[in-house]
Amino acid sequence: MDASYFAVQRRALEIVGFDPSNPQLSLKHPIWAGILVLSLVSHNWPMVVYALQDLSDLTRLTDNFAVFMQGSQSTFKFLVMMAKRRRIGSLIHRLHELNQAASATPNHLEMIERENQLDRYVARSFRNAAYGVICASAIAPMLLGLWGYVETGVFTPTTPMEFNFWLDERNPHFYWPIYVWGVLGVAAAAWLAIATDTLFSWLTHNVVIQFQLLELVLEEKHLDGGDSRLTEFVSRHRIALDLSKELSSIFGEIVFVKYMLSYLQLCMLAFRFSRSGWSAQVPFRATFLVAIIIQLSSYCYGGEYLKQQSLAIAHAVYGKCNWPEMTPKKRRLWQMVIMRAQRPAKIFGFMFDVDLPLLLWVIRTAGSFLALLRTFER
């Protein structure tokens, strides 16, 4: 497998302090990880206080609560990863071993590379969108300040995010520390989200590979050739289902919190663009909205993809079995395999399945809450 295999996820995990080469996914740089979490926490509560100072200003309220939700989610994701890092590391290395063993066969290797290429499209899309948020938070205040300096001769300091810091950003001595700390807070939220969400994409696609390899096994071997074929197929199907169950168990809390807050976050971000006016916050909010949409879509796409590929096993078995020539006993055994495959693998968020209908529900609910906010504004 080429150098791009697991490259996005490896780099993202290293940035937030984890060691992806360790089967237990140990925290290699705990001080740096602590700084990232501290920067998130130190921004979240001042933003909430600033938003609640004037409840009549819906733009300020929604702007700050949308960012607060993302910061809280990133902190929660990091805590979940810390609590489950051994299980995550074990799952990563188990998939590595399965892929390595399967790559000895050329057509299996081709399938593995194709699925990982698809994962790179998804992971890089979100990573680039998240880095766009960091760049917008860093560049927009500078450009706005320089534009004011060109027009009036006075550099007007603006921070990456609007909140009440314990230092006065209008003081030249305090502005740059506040600016740097603000950009670091945005970067910390983005890096933690990239590490978790791109890892979910990679794990999903590589679990899907195990189901697709089963279909290749069906094409390469005669299913009526003996009990060993059935035993091998059931064993490999059981492994794929166990991997899916473990993936769902690891990310269950993350997707539950994410989608319970996602519709509120989307409507609050969209509310900014239903208002006229320009500020240093607009580029940041625009890139932030794009990143959130990609983030939500990648989870729902991954859950739907896993579900459909696991269901495809039932159709593949039915199509490849030579039913007229099978003995009644063997026919009943393969029918049991089909019945099990008709119960799909899925990502379960305690109250809902993560799939494309969930994404549609989030968008529709966000639209309803946006209409409610517009009513309050009037």
Short mmCIF file of C-alpha atoms in Angstrom, two decimals:
data_model
loop_
_atom_site.label_atom_id
_atom_site.label_comp_id
_atom_site.label_asym_id
_atom_site.label_seq_id
_atom_site.Cartn_x
_atom_site.Cartn_y
_atom_site.Cartn_z
CA MET A 1 0.00 0.00 0.00
CA ASP A 2 1.23 3.48 -0.87
CA ALA A 3 2.40 6.27 1.43
CA SER A 4 -0.99 8.00 1.40
CA TYR A 5 -2.58 5.05 3.22
CA PHE A 6 -3.81 6.31 6.63
CA ALA A 7 -1.69 9.46 6.08
CA VAL A 8 -4.37 12.09 6.88
CA GLN A 9 -5.45 10.30 10.05
CA ARG A 10 -1.90 9.61 11.20
CA ARG A 11 -0.91 13.26 10.87
CA ALA A 12 -4.10 14.48 12.56
CA LEU A 13 -3.60 12.17 15.54
CA GLU A 14 0.04 13.24 15.87
CA ILE A 15 -0.93 16.93 15.86
CA VAL A 16 -3.20 16.51 18.90
CA GLY A 17 -0.59 14.45 20.76
CA PHE A 18 -1.49 10.79 20.11
CA ASP A 19 0.90 8.10 18.87
CA PRO A 20 -0.93 6.19 16.09
CA SER A 21 1.88 3.64 15.79
CA ASN A 22 1.11 2.39 19.29
CA PRO A 23 -1.58 -0.36 19.44
CA GLN A 24 -2.97 1.34 22.56
CA LEU A 25 -2.99 4.81 20.93
CA SER A 26 -1.04 6.29 23.81
CA LEU A 27 -0.86 10.04 24.41
CA LYS A 28 2.68 10.90 23.33
CA HIS A 29 2.55 14.63 24.12
CA PRO A 30 0.19 15.15 27.10
CA ILE A 31 1.34 18.73 27.81
CA TRP A 32 0.54 19.85 24.25
CA ALA A 33 -2.84 18.09 24.38
CA GLY A 34 -3.53 19.83 27.69
CA ILE A 35 -2.73 23.22 26.13
CA LEU A 36 -5.21 22.54 23.31
CA VAL A 37 -7.98 21.59 25.73
CA LEU A 38 -7.18 24.58 27.97
CA SER A 39 -7.43 26.95 25.01
CA LEU A 40 -10.87 25.53 24.21
CA VAL A 41 -12.17 25.77 27.76
CA SER A 42 -10.77 29.27 28.23
CA HIS A 43 -12.74 30.46 25.19
CA ASN A 44 -16.00 28.62 25.70
CA TRP A 45 -17.24 30.16 28.92
CA PRO A 46 -16.25 33.79 28.14
CA MET A 47 -18.17 33.42 24.88
CA VAL A 48 -21.26 32.22 26.73
CA VAL A 49 -21.04 35.12 29.20
CA TYR A 50 -20.60 37.59 26.34
CA ALA A 51 -23.59 36.13 24.45
CA LEU A 52 -25.90 36.29 27.48
CA GLN A 53 -25.13 39.91 28.33
CA ASP A 54 -27.65 41.18 25.79
CA LEU A 55 -30.33 38.62 24.90
CA SER A 56 -31.99 41.10 22.54
CA ASP A 57 -29.00 40.85 20.17
CA LEU A 58 -29.81 37.57 18.43
CA THR A 59 -26.83 37.81 16.06
CA ARG A 60 -24.35 37.93 18.93
CA LEU A 61 -26.24 35.23 20.81
CA THR A 62 -26.35 32.78 17.88
CA ASP A 63 -22.79 33.52 16.70
CA ASN A 64 -21.25 32.76 20.06
CA PHE A 65 -23.40 29.77 20.92
CA ALA A 66 -22.62 28.11 17.57
CA VAL A 67 -18.89 28.36 18.26
CA PHE A 68 -19.40 27.35 21.90
CA MET A 69 -21.17 24.18 20.76
CA GLN A 70 -18.32 23.26 18.44
CA GLY A 71 -15.73 23.90 21.12
CA SER A 72 -17.69 21.78 23.58
CA GLN A 73 -18.03 18.98 21.03
CA SER A 74 -14.30 19.02 20.27
CA THR A 75 -13.50 18.85 23.99
CA PHE A 76 -15.98 15.99 24.43
CA LYS A 77 -14.49 14.11 21.46
CA PHE A 78 -11.03 14.38 22.95
CA LEU A 79 -12.25 13.06 26.32
CA VAL A 80 -14.00 10.13 24.63
CA MET A 81 -10.87 9.34 22.63
CA MET A 82 -8.81 9.43 25.81
CA ALA A 83 -11.24 7.09 27.58
CA LYS A 84 -11.41 4.66 24.63
CA ARG A 85 -7.94 5.08 23.16
CA ARG A 86 -6.99 1.44 23.78
CA ARG A 87 -10.07 0.18 21.97
CA ILE A 88 -9.53 2.66 19.15
CA GLY A 89 -5.87 1.69 18.81
CA SER A 90 -6.77 -1.99 18.84
CA LEU A 91 -9.39 -1.48 16.12
CA ILE A 92 -6.97 0.51 13.96
CA HIS A 93 -4.25 -2.11 14.17
CA ARG A 94 -6.67 -4.98 13.64
CA LEU A 95 -7.83 -3.38 10.40
CA HIS A 96 -4.21 -2.78 9.41
CA GLU A 97 -3.47 -6.48 9.90
CA LEU A 98 -6.55 -7.59 7.94
CA ASN A 99 -5.69 -5.24 5.09
CA GLN A 100 -2.08 -6.38 5.09
CA ALA A 101 -3.10 -10.02 4.90
CA ALA A 102 -5.61 -9.37 2.11
CA SER A 103 -3.20 -7.23 0.07
CA ALA A 104 -1.22 -10.36 -0.89
CA THR A 105 -3.93 -10.99 -3.53
CA PRO A 106 -3.81 -8.44 -6.39
CA ASN A 107 -7.56 -7.93 -6.80
CA HIS A 108 -7.98 -7.64 -3.02
CA LEU A 109 -5.21 -5.04 -2.92
CA GLU A 110 -6.92 -3.11 -5.69
CA MET A 111 -10.15 -3.02 -3.70
CA ILE A 112 -8.35 -1.87 -0.54
CA GLU A 113 -6.60 0.92 -2.42
CA ARG A 114 -9.84 2.01 -4.09
CA GLU A 115 -11.71 2.26 -0.79
CA ASN A 116 -8.86 4.12 0.88
CA GLN A 117 -8.76 6.53 -2.04
CA LEU A 118 -12.46 7.19 -1.45
CA ASP A 119 -11.72 7.78 2.23
CA ARG A 120 -9.01 10.29 1.29
CA TYR A 121 -11.53 12.31 -0.71
CA VAL A 122 -13.81 12.53 2.34
CA ALA A 123 -11.05 13.09 4.91
CA ARG A 124 -9.21 15.71 2.87
CA SER A 125 -12.42 17.59 2.14
CA PHE A 126 -13.13 18.04 5.84
CA ARG A 127 -9.49 18.66 6.74
CA ASN A 128 -9.18 21.41 4.13
CA ALA A 129 -12.47 22.98 5.22
CA ALA A 130 -11.31 22.94 8.86
CA TYR A 131 -7.99 24.54 7.95
CA GLY A 132 -9.96 27.14 6.01
CA VAL A 133 -11.70 28.05 9.28
CA ILE A 134 -8.31 28.49 10.98
CA CYS A 135 -7.01 30.68 8.14
CA ALA A 136 -10.16 32.80 8.08
CA SER A 137 -9.99 33.38 11.85
CA ALA A 138 -6.34 34.45 11.54
CA ILE A 139 -6.43 36.53 8.35
CA ALA A 140 -9.83 38.31 8.42
CA PRO A 141 -9.14 40.45 11.56
CA MET A 142 -5.74 41.49 10.15
CA LEU A 143 -7.15 42.46 6.76
CA LEU A 144 -10.00 44.42 8.34
CA GLY A 145 -7.57 46.23 10.66
CA LEU A 146 -5.20 47.04 7.81
CA TRP A 147 -8.07 48.30 5.67
CA GLY A 148 -9.10 50.64 8.47
CA TYR A 149 -5.50 51.80 8.81
CA VAL A 150 -5.32 52.62 5.09
CA GLU A 151 -8.55 54.61 5.23
CA THR A 152 -8.22 56.38 8.59
CA GLY A 153 -4.58 55.95 9.60
CA VAL A 154 -5.64 54.06 12.74
CA PHE A 155 -5.30 50.30 13.16
CA THR A 156 -8.51 49.08 14.77
CA PRO A 157 -7.87 45.81 16.63
CA THR A 158 -10.40 43.03 16.15
CA THR A 159 -10.18 39.55 17.60
CA PRO A 160 -10.83 36.26 15.76
CA MET A 161 -13.95 35.73 17.89
CA GLU A 162 -16.16 38.11 19.83
CA PHE A 163 -16.05 37.44 23.55
CA ASN A 164 -15.20 39.09 26.87
CA PHE A 165 -11.58 38.26 27.58
CA TRP A 166 -10.03 39.18 30.93
CA LEU A 167 -7.64 41.52 29.11
CA ASP A 168 -8.53 44.65 27.13
CA GLU A 169 -7.83 43.95 23.45
CA ARG A 170 -7.80 47.71 22.75
CA ASN A 171 -4.57 47.95 24.71
CA PRO A 172 -1.67 47.39 22.24
CA HIS A 173 0.21 45.34 24.83
CA PHE A 174 -2.67 42.91 25.23
CA TYR A 175 -4.01 42.71 21.69
CA TRP A 176 -1.44 40.29 20.24
CA PRO A 177 -1.61 37.76 23.12
CA ILE A 178 -5.40 37.79 22.83
CA TYR A 179 -5.19 37.43 19.04
CA VAL A 180 -2.75 34.50 19.19
CA TRP A 181 -4.73 32.79 21.94
CA GLY A 182 -7.94 33.25 19.93
CA VAL A 183 -6.43 31.69 16.80
CA LEU A 184 -5.06 28.83 18.92
CA GLY A 185 -8.54 28.21 20.33
CA VAL A 186 -9.98 27.94 16.81
CA ALA A 187 -7.08 25.73 15.73
CA ALA A 188 -7.50 23.46 18.76
CA ALA A 189 -11.20 22.90 17.98
CA ALA A 190 -10.35 22.24 14.33
CA TRP A 191 -7.44 19.86 15.05
CA LEU A 192 -9.41 17.79 17.55
CA ALA A 193 -12.35 17.59 15.14
CA ILE A 194 -10.05 16.57 12.26
CA ALA A 195 -8.43 13.84 14.35
CA THR A 196 -11.77 12.33 15.39
CA ASP A 197 -13.84 12.79 12.24
CA THR A 198 -11.23 11.71 9.68
CA LEU A 199 -10.50 8.67 11.86
CA PHE A 200 -14.21 7.78 11.77
CA SER A 201 -14.14 8.01 7.98
CA TRP A 202 -11.09 5.75 7.71
CA LEU A 203 -12.46 3.18 10.13
CA THR A 204 -15.81 3.08 8.33
CA HIS A 205 -14.30 2.62 4.88
CA ASN A 206 -11.93 -0.08 6.08
CA VAL A 207 -14.71 -1.98 7.84
CA VAL A 208 -16.65 -1.73 4.58
CA ILE A 209 -13.63 -3.34 2.88
CA GLN A 210 -14.19 -6.47 4.96
CA PHE A 211 -17.72 -6.82 3.56
CA GLN A 212 -16.52 -6.15 0.02
CA LEU A 213 -13.81 -8.78 0.36
CA LEU A 214 -16.54 -11.23 1.32
CA GLU A 215 -18.21 -10.56 -2.02
CA LEU A 216 -14.92 -11.28 -3.77
CA VAL A 217 -14.67 -14.56 -1.88
CA LEU A 218 -18.13 -15.46 -3.18
CA GLU A 219 -16.98 -14.81 -6.74
CA GLU A 220 -13.70 -16.71 -6.41
CA LYS A 221 -14.94 -19.88 -4.71
CA HIS A 222 -17.77 -22.32 -5.33
CA LEU A 223 -20.19 -22.17 -2.43
CA ASP A 224 -21.38 -25.71 -2.97
CA GLY A 225 -17.86 -27.11 -2.71
CA GLY A 226 -17.94 -28.27 0.90
CA ASP A 227 -18.52 -27.32 4.51
CA SER A 228 -15.13 -25.59 4.69
CA ARG A 229 -16.37 -22.87 2.32
CA LEU A 230 -19.37 -22.20 4.52
CA THR A 231 -17.26 -22.19 7.69
CA GLU A 232 -14.75 -19.77 6.18
CA PHE A 233 -17.46 -17.43 4.92
CA VAL A 234 -19.37 -17.38 8.22
CA SER A 235 -16.13 -16.75 10.13
CA ARG A 236 -15.16 -13.79 7.93
CA HIS A 237 -18.70 -12.42 8.02
CA ARG A 238 -18.64 -12.64 11.82
CA ILE A 239 -15.36 -10.69 11.90
CA ALA A 240 -16.83 -7.93 9.72
CA LEU A 241 -19.94 -7.69 11.92
CA ASP A 242 -17.85 -7.59 15.10
CA LEU A 243 -15.72 -4.78 13.66
CA SER A 244 -18.87 -2.84 12.78
CA LYS A 245 -20.27 -3.34 16.27
CA GLU A 246 -17.02 -2.15 17.86
CA LEU A 247 -16.94 0.93 15.61
CA SER A 248 -20.51 1.80 16.57
CA SER A 249 -19.74 1.28 20.26
CA ILE A 250 -16.67 3.54 20.15
CA PHE A 251 -18.40 6.43 18.38
CA GLY A 252 -21.87 6.06 19.92
CA GLU A 253 -21.48 8.89 22.46
CA ILE A 254 -19.79 11.18 19.92
CA VAL A 255 -22.51 10.89 17.28
CA PHE A 256 -25.25 11.19 19.90
CA VAL A 257 -23.93 14.51 21.22
CA LYS A 258 -23.10 15.76 17.72
CA TYR A 259 -26.53 15.20 16.21
CA MET A 260 -28.43 16.31 19.28
CA LEU A 261 -26.74 19.71 18.86
CA SER A 262 -26.15 19.82 15.10
CA TYR A 263 -29.51 21.26 14.04
CA LEU A 264 -29.17 24.10 16.57
CA GLN A 265 -25.62 24.77 15.42
CA LEU A 266 -26.62 24.84 11.75
CA CYS A 267 -29.56 27.20 12.27
CA MET A 268 -27.43 29.55 14.40
CA LEU A 269 -24.70 29.69 11.76
CA ALA A 270 -27.23 30.19 8.97
CA PHE A 271 -28.92 32.99 10.93
CA ARG A 272 -25.77 35.15 10.53
CA PHE A 273 -26.20 35.10 6.74
CA SER A 274 -29.86 36.04 6.91
CA ARG A 275 -28.72 39.43 8.24
CA SER A 276 -27.07 42.16 6.22
CA GLY A 277 -23.77 43.75 7.19
CA TRP A 278 -20.08 42.92 7.15
CA SER A 279 -17.57 42.29 9.90
CA ALA A 280 -14.39 40.36 10.56
CA GLN A 281 -16.61 37.49 11.70
CA VAL A 282 -18.24 36.87 8.30
CA PRO A 283 -15.37 34.96 6.59
CA PHE A 284 -14.87 32.91 9.74
CA ARG A 285 -18.58 32.07 9.99
CA ALA A 286 -18.82 31.23 6.27
CA THR A 287 -15.94 28.75 6.36
CA PHE A 288 -17.21 27.42 9.68
CA LEU A 289 -20.64 26.71 8.15
CA VAL A 290 -19.07 24.86 5.20
CA ALA A 291 -16.93 22.75 7.57
CA ILE A 292 -19.93 21.82 9.72
CA ILE A 293 -21.96 20.75 6.67
CA ILE A 294 -19.10 18.55 5.43
CA GLN A 295 -18.63 17.14 8.93
CA LEU A 296 -22.28 16.16 9.35
CA SER A 297 -22.48 14.77 5.81
CA SER A 298 -19.37 12.62 6.24
CA TYR A 299 -20.79 10.89 9.32
CA CYS A 300 -24.17 10.23 7.69
CA TYR A 301 -22.55 9.11 4.44
CA GLY A 302 -20.27 6.73 6.34
CA GLY A 303 -23.14 5.21 8.32
CA GLU A 304 -25.28 4.79 5.20
CA TYR A 305 -22.36 3.31 3.23
CA LEU A 306 -21.65 0.75 5.94
CA LYS A 307 -25.32 -0.22 6.15
CA GLN A 308 -25.74 -0.70 2.41
CA GLN A 309 -22.51 -2.69 2.00
CA SER A 310 -23.45 -5.05 4.81
CA LEU A 311 -26.90 -5.58 3.26
CA ALA A 312 -25.27 -6.33 -0.09
CA ILE A 313 -23.89 -9.57 1.36
CA ALA A 314 -27.37 -11.09 1.38
CA HIS A 315 -27.88 -10.30 -2.32
CA ALA A 316 -24.39 -11.58 -3.16
CA VAL A 317 -24.97 -14.93 -1.40
CA TYR A 318 -28.34 -15.37 -3.07
CA GLY A 319 -26.89 -14.61 -6.49
CA LYS A 320 -23.79 -16.80 -6.19
CA CYS A 321 -25.28 -19.91 -4.65
CA ASN A 322 -26.09 -22.79 -6.99
CA TRP A 323 -29.41 -23.48 -5.29
CA PRO A 324 -30.74 -26.32 -7.55
CA GLU A 325 -27.64 -28.47 -6.96
CA MET A 326 -27.38 -27.91 -3.21
CA THR A 327 -28.53 -30.46 -0.69
CA PRO A 328 -31.48 -29.37 1.47
CA LYS A 329 -29.27 -29.24 4.55
CA LYS A 330 -26.70 -26.96 2.96
CA ARG A 331 -29.42 -24.83 1.42
CA ARG A 332 -30.90 -24.17 4.85
CA LEU A 333 -27.47 -23.22 6.20
CA TRP A 334 -26.90 -20.65 3.47
CA GLN A 335 -30.43 -19.36 3.98
CA MET A 336 -29.49 -18.67 7.61
CA VAL A 337 -26.46 -16.71 6.38
CA ILE A 338 -28.76 -14.62 4.18
CA MET A 339 -31.15 -14.01 7.06
CA ARG A 340 -28.28 -12.75 9.25
CA ALA A 341 -26.96 -10.52 6.46
CA GLN A 342 -30.41 -8.94 6.10
CA ARG A 343 -29.88 -7.32 9.51
CA PRO A 344 -27.46 -4.56 8.52
CA ALA A 345 -24.42 -3.30 10.36
CA LYS A 346 -24.96 0.28 11.42
CA ILE A 347 -23.67 3.18 13.48
CA PHE A 348 -26.08 3.65 16.37
CA GLY A 349 -26.26 6.86 18.37
CA PHE A 350 -28.39 5.54 21.28
CA MET A 351 -31.58 7.13 19.91
CA PHE A 352 -31.05 7.00 16.14
CA ASP A 353 -29.12 5.36 13.33
CA VAL A 354 -26.50 7.48 11.60
CA ASP A 355 -27.50 7.44 7.93
CA LEU A 356 -28.73 9.74 5.16
CA PRO A 357 -32.30 10.07 6.54
CA LEU A 358 -30.74 11.48 9.72
CA LEU A 359 -28.95 14.15 7.68
CA LEU A 360 -32.25 15.08 6.03
CA TRP A 361 -33.88 15.35 9.47
CA VAL A 362 -31.08 17.62 10.73
CA ILE A 363 -31.42 19.97 7.75
CA ARG A 364 -35.20 20.14 8.00
CA THR A 365 -35.10 20.73 11.76
CA ALA A 366 -32.41 23.40 11.36
CA GLY A 367 -34.62 25.15 8.80
CA SER A 368 -37.57 25.10 11.21
CA PHE A 369 -35.48 26.60 14.02
CA LEU A 370 -34.09 29.23 11.64
CA ALA A 371 -37.63 30.29 10.79
CA LEU A 372 -38.37 30.48 14.53
CA LEU A 373 -35.34 32.73 15.09
CA ARG A 374 -36.43 35.02 12.27
CA THR A 375 -39.85 35.26 13.95
CA PHE A 376 -38.24 36.26 17.26
CA GLU A 377 -36.17 38.87 15.42
CA ARG A 378 -39.25 40.53 13.99
#
